Short mmCIF file of C-alpha atoms and ligand atoms in Angstrom, two decimals:
data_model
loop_
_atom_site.label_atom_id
_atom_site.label_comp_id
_atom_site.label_asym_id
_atom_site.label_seq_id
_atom_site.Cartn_x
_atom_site.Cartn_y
_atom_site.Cartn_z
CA UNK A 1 1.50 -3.15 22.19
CA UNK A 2 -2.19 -2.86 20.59
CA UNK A 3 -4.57 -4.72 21.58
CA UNK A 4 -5.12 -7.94 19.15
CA UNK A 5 -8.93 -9.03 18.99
CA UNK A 6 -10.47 -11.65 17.54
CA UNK A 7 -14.34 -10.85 16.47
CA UNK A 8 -14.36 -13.37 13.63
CA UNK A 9 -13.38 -16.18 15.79
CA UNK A 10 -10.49 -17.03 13.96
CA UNK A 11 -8.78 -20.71 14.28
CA UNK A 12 -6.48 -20.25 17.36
CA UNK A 13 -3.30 -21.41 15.25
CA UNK A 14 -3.66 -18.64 12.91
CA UNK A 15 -4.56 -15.99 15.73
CA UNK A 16 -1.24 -17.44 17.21
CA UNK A 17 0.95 -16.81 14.18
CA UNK A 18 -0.16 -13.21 14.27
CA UNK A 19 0.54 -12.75 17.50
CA UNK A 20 4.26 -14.12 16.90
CA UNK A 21 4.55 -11.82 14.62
CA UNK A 22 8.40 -11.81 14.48
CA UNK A 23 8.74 -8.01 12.67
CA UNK A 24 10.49 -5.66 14.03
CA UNK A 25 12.20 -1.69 13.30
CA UNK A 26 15.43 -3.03 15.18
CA UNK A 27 16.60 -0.02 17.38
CA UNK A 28 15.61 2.44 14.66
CA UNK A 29 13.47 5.81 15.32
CA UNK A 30 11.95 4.90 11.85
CA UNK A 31 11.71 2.56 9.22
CA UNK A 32 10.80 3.45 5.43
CA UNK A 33 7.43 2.24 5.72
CA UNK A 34 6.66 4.35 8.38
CA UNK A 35 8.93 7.40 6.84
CA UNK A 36 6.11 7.72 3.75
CA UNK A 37 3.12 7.15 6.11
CA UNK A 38 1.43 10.42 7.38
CA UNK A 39 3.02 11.72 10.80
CA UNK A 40 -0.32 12.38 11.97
CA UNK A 41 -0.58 7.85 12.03
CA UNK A 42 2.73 7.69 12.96
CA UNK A 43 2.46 9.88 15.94
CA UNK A 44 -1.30 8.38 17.06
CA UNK A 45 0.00 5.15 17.06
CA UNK A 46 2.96 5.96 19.26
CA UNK A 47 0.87 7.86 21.87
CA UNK A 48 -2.04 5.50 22.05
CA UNK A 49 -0.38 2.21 21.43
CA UNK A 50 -2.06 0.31 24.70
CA UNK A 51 -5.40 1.81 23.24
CA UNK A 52 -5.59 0.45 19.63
CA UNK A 53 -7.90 -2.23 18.66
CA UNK A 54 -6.56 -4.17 15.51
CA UNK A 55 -8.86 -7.33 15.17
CA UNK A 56 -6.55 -10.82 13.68
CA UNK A 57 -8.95 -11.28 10.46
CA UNK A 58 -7.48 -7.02 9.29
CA UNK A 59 -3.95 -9.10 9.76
CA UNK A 60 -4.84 -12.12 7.70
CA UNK A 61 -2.88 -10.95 4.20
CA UNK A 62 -0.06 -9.73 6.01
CA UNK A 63 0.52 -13.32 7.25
CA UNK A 64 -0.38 -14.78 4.41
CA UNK A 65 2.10 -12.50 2.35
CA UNK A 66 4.74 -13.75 4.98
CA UNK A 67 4.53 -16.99 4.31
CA UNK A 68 4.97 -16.55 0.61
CA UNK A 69 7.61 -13.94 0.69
CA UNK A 70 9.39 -16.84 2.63
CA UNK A 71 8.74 -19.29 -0.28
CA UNK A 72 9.84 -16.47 -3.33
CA UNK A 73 13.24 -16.95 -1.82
CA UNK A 74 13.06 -19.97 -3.29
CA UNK A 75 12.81 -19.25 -6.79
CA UNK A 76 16.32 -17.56 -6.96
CA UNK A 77 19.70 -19.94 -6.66
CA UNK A 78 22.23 -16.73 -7.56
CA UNK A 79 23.29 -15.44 -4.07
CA UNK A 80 20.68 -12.44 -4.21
CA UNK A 81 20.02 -10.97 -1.03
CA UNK A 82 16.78 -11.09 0.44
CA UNK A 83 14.67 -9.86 3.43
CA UNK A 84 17.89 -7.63 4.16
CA UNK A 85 17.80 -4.98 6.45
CA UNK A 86 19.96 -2.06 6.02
CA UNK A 87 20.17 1.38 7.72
CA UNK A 88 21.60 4.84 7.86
CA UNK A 89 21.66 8.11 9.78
CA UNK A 90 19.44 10.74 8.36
CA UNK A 91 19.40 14.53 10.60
CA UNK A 92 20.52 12.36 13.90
CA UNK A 93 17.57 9.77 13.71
CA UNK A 94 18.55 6.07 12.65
CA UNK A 95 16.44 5.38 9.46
CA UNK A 96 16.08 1.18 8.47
CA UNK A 97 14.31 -0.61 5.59
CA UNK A 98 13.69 -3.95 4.36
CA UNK A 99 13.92 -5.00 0.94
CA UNK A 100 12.21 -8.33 -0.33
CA UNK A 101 15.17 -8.58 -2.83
CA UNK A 102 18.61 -7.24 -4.12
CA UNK A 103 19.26 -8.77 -7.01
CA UNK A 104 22.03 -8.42 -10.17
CA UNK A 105 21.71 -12.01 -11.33
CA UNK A 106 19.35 -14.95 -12.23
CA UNK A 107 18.33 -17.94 -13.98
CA UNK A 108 16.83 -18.44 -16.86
CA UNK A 109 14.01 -20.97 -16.06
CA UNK A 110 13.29 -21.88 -20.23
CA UNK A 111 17.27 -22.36 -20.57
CA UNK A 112 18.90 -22.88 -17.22
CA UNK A 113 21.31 -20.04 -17.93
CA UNK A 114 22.25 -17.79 -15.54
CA UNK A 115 21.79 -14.18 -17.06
CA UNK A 116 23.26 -10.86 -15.10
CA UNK A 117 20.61 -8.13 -15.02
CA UNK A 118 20.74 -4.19 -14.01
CA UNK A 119 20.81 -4.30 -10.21
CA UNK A 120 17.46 -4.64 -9.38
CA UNK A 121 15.58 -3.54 -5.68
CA UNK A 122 12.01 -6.02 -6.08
CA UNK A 123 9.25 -5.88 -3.64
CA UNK A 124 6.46 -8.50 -3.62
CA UNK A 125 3.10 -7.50 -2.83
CA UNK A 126 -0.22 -9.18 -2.27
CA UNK A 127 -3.14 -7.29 -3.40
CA UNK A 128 -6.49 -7.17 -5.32
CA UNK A 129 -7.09 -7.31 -8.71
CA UNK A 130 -8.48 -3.80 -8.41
CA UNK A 131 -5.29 -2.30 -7.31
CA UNK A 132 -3.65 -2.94 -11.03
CA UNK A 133 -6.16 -0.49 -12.19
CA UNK A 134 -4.44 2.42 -9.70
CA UNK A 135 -1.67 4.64 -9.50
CA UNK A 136 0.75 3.79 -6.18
CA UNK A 137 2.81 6.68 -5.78
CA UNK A 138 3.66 4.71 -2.29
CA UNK A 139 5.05 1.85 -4.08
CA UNK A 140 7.76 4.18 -6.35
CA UNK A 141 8.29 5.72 -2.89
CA UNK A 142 9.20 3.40 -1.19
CA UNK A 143 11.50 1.38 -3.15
CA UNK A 144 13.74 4.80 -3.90
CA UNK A 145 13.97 5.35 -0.52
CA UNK A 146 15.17 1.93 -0.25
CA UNK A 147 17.69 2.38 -3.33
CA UNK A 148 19.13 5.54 -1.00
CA UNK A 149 19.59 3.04 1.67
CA UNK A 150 21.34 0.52 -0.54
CA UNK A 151 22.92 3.03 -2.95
CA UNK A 152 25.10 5.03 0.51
CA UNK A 153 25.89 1.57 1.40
CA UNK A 154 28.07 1.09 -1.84
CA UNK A 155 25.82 -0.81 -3.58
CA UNK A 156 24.38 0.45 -7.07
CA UNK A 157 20.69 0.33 -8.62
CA UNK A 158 19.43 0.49 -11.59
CA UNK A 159 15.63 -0.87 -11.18
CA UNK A 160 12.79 -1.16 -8.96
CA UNK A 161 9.76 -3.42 -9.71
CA UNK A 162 7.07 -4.63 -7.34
CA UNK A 163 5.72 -8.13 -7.79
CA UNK A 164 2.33 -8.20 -7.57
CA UNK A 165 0.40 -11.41 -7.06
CA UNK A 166 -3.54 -10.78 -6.68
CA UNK A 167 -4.94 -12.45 -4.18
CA UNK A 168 -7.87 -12.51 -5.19
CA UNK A 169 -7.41 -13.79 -8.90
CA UNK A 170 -10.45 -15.75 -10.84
CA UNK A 171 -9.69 -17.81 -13.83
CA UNK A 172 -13.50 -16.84 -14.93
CA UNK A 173 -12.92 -13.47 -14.89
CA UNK A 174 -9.33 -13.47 -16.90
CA UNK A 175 -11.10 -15.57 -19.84
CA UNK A 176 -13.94 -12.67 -19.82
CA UNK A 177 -10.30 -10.44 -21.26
CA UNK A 178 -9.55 -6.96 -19.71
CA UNK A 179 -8.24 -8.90 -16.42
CA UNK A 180 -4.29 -9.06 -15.07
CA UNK A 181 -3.06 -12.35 -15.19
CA UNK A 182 -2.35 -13.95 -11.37
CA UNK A 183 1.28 -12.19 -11.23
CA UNK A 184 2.81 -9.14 -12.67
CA UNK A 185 5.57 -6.89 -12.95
CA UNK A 186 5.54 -3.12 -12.08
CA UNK A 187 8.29 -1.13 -13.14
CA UNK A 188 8.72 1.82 -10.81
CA UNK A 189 10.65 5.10 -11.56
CA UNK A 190 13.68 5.52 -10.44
CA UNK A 191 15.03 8.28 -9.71
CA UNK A 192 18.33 10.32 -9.20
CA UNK A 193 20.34 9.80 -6.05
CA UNK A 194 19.74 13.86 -5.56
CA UNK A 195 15.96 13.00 -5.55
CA UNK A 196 16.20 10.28 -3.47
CA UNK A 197 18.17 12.13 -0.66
CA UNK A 198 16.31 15.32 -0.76
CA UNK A 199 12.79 13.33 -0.32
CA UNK A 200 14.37 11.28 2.71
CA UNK A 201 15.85 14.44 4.63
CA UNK A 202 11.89 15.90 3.80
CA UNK A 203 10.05 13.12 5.08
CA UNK A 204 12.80 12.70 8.35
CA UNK A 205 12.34 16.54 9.31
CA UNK A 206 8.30 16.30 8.23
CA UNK A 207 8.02 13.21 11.36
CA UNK A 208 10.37 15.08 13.62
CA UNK A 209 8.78 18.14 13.74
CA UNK A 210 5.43 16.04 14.40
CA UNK A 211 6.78 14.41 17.32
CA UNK A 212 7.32 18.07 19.49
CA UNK A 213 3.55 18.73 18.51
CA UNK A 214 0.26 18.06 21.30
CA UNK A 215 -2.16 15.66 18.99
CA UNK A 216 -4.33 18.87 18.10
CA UNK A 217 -1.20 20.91 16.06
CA UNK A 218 -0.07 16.82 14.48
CA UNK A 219 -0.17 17.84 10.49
CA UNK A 220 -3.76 17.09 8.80
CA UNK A 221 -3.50 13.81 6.60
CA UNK A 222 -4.39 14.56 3.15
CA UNK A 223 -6.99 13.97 1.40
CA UNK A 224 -4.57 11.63 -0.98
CA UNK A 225 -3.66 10.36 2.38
CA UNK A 226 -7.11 9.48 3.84
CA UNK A 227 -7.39 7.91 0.23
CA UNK A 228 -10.62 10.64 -0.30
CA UNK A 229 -12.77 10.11 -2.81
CA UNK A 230 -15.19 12.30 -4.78
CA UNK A 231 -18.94 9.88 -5.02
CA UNK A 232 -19.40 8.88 -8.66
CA UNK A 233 -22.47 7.27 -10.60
CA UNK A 234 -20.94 3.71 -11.97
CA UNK A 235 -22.62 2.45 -15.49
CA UNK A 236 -22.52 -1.48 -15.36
CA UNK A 237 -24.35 -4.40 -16.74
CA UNK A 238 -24.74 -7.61 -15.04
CA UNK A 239 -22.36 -9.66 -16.88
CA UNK A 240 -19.49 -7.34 -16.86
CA UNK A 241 -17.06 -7.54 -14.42
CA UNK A 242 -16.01 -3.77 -14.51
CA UNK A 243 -17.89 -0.64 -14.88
CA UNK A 244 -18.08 0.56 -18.54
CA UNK A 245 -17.72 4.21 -17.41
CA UNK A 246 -17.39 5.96 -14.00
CA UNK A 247 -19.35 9.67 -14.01
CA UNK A 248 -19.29 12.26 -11.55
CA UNK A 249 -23.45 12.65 -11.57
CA UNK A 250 -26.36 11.14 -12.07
CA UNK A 251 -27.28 13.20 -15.17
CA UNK A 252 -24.19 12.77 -17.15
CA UNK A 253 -24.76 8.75 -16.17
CA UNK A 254 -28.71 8.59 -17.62
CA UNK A 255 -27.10 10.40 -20.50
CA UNK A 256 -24.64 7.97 -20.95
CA UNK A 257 -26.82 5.16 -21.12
CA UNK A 258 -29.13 7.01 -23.32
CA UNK A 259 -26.62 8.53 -25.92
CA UNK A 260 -23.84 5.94 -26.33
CA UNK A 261 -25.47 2.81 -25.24
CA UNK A 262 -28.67 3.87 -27.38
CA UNK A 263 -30.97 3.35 -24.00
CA UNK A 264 -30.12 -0.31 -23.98
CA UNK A 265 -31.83 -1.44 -21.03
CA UNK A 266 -29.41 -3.55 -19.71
CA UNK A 267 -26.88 -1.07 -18.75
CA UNK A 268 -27.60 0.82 -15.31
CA UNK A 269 -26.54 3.51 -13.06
CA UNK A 270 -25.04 2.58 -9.40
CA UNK A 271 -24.13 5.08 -7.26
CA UNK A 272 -20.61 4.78 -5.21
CA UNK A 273 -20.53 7.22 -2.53
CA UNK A 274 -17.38 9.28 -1.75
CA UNK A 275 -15.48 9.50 1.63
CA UNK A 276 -12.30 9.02 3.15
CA UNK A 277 -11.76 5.25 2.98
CA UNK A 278 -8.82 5.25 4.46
CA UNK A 279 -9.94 7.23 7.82
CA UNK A 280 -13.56 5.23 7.58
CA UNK A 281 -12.19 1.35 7.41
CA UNK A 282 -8.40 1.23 7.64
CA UNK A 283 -6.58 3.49 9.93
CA UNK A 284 -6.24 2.09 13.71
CA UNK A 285 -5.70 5.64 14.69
CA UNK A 286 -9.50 7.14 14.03
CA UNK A 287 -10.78 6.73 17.39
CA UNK A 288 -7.79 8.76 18.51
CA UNK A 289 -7.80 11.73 15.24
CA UNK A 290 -9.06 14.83 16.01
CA UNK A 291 -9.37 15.19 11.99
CA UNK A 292 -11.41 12.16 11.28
CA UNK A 293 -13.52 13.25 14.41
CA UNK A 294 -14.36 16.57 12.89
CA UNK A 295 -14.35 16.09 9.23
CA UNK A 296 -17.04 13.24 10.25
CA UNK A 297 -19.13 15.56 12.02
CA UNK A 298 -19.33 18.61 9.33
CA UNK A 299 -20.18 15.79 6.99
CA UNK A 300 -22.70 14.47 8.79
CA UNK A 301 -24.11 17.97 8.88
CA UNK A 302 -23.83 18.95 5.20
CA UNK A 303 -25.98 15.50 4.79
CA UNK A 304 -28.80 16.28 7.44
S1 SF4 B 401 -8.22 8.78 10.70
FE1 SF4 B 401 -7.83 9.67 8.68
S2 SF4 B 401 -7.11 11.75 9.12
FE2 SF4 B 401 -6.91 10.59 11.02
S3 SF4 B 401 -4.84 9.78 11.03
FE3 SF4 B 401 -6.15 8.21 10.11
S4 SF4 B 401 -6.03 8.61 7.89
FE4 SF4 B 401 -5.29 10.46 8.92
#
């Protein structure tokens, strides 16, 4: 068990509900969330479990995306299954996943008619506005490993689509234009049963190899994985939500300004510096990563 702090003084009720957490992998070795997550996280977390700080306020949209997967159920009267777990054996290891919704049915809400629709694995997730803008190769992951699951227990699919609601949505902002609105559909490829099976028995033999290795020989994240990013010179104005353009340096930003926005004053350069985000402010594991540990230091040296 980590350890669960509270440095934001959170209201005791919510710290509670965290801590009653009801999830659960059931008796398997892993589940499909953890099957696409680097073994190097994986393995950390399972060898220094007593050790790992994870403060309530990180957990905060997890319950919150709880309680409204709980109310989505709502919205469907045709017998679809939801918040089912189903499992398999994969290379001797016991592999489970949950899926927000199976559905081949549902009702019309302008006409009340029921309509039967390709069978359909959907996924709800609760994110920010910014994350519309990016490529989730973890979301089309994810849900094909969960159509293997479903599709060797019998059951067919045709589509995946994550629900997105954005949590942090602003009215404001979607009558500026060039803004989601509060919900939306993302299709996700889908792809052949072949595919599916030969990514699963990949990902199964890339986490049990990981688990003979001492922490130093645990594969090195990538730098897709540690969510690295190059720094970049940003070209806003004040009364625009988004950057107008995103340049790799300085120069090519000035020029920018200069060139195709004829100098106007208004328009300026911000710098965004580069890094690995994830390894920097959301993996529980960095204390214990040799990787992070050493990356950090050779790029605090290139900086000095
Ligand atoms: S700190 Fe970075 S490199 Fe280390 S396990 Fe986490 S994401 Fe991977």
């Amino acid at each position: 068990m980590s350890i669960l702090t509270n440095k934001q003084n959170l209201p005791q009720q919510i710290v509670s509900a965290i801590m009653r957490d009801p999830y659960s992998r059931g008796e398997a070795h892993i589940s499909v969330t953890q099957l696409i997550q680097p073994p190097r996280i994986i393995q950390l977390r399972k060898r220094y479990d007593d050790k790992i700080e994870e403060d309530a306020s990180d957990r905060i949209w997890s319950l919150l995306g709880q309680t409204c997967h709980k109310i989505l159920e709502r919205s469907d009267d045709t017998g679809a299954m939801h918040e089912e777990r189903i499992g398999i054996e994969v290379n001797g290891w016991w592999i489970s996943g949950q899926s927000d919704c199976y559905i081949t049915e549902q009702k019309n809400y302008l006409t009340g008619e029921y309509e039967t629709i390709k069978p359909t694995i959907r996924d709800y997730k609760f994110i920010k506005t910014m994350a519309a803008d990016f490529a989730h190769p973890d979301w089309e992951q994810q849900l094909n490993i969960l159509a293997y699951l479903w599709r060797e227990q019998g059951f067919p699919v045709d589509s995946l689509e994550i629900v997105a609601i954005f949590r942090d949505w602003s009215k404001a902002y979607f009558e500026r234009g060039n803004y989601p609105p509060p919900a939306k559909v993302f299709k996700q490829k889908l792809w052949t049963h072949e595919a599916q099976e030969a990514f699963v028995m990949q990902r199964v033999l890339l986490h049990q190899k990981a688990e003979e290795m001492d922490d130093k020989w645990l594969p090195h994240c990538t730098p897709e994985e540690q969510w690295r990013k190059a720094p970049t010179w940003a070209i806003r104005h004040p009364k625009r939500v988004k950057a107008v353009r995103v340049l790799k340096t300085l120069t090519e930003a000035e020029a920018y300004i200069k060139n195709e926005l004829n100098g106007d004053k208004h328009y300026y350069a911000e710098h965004r510096p580069g890094g690995a985000t994830r390894c920097e402010s959301f993996c529980d594991v960095a204390p214990f990563c040799s990787q992070y540990q050493y990356e950090k230091e050779a790029d605090a040296k290139q900086a000095a």
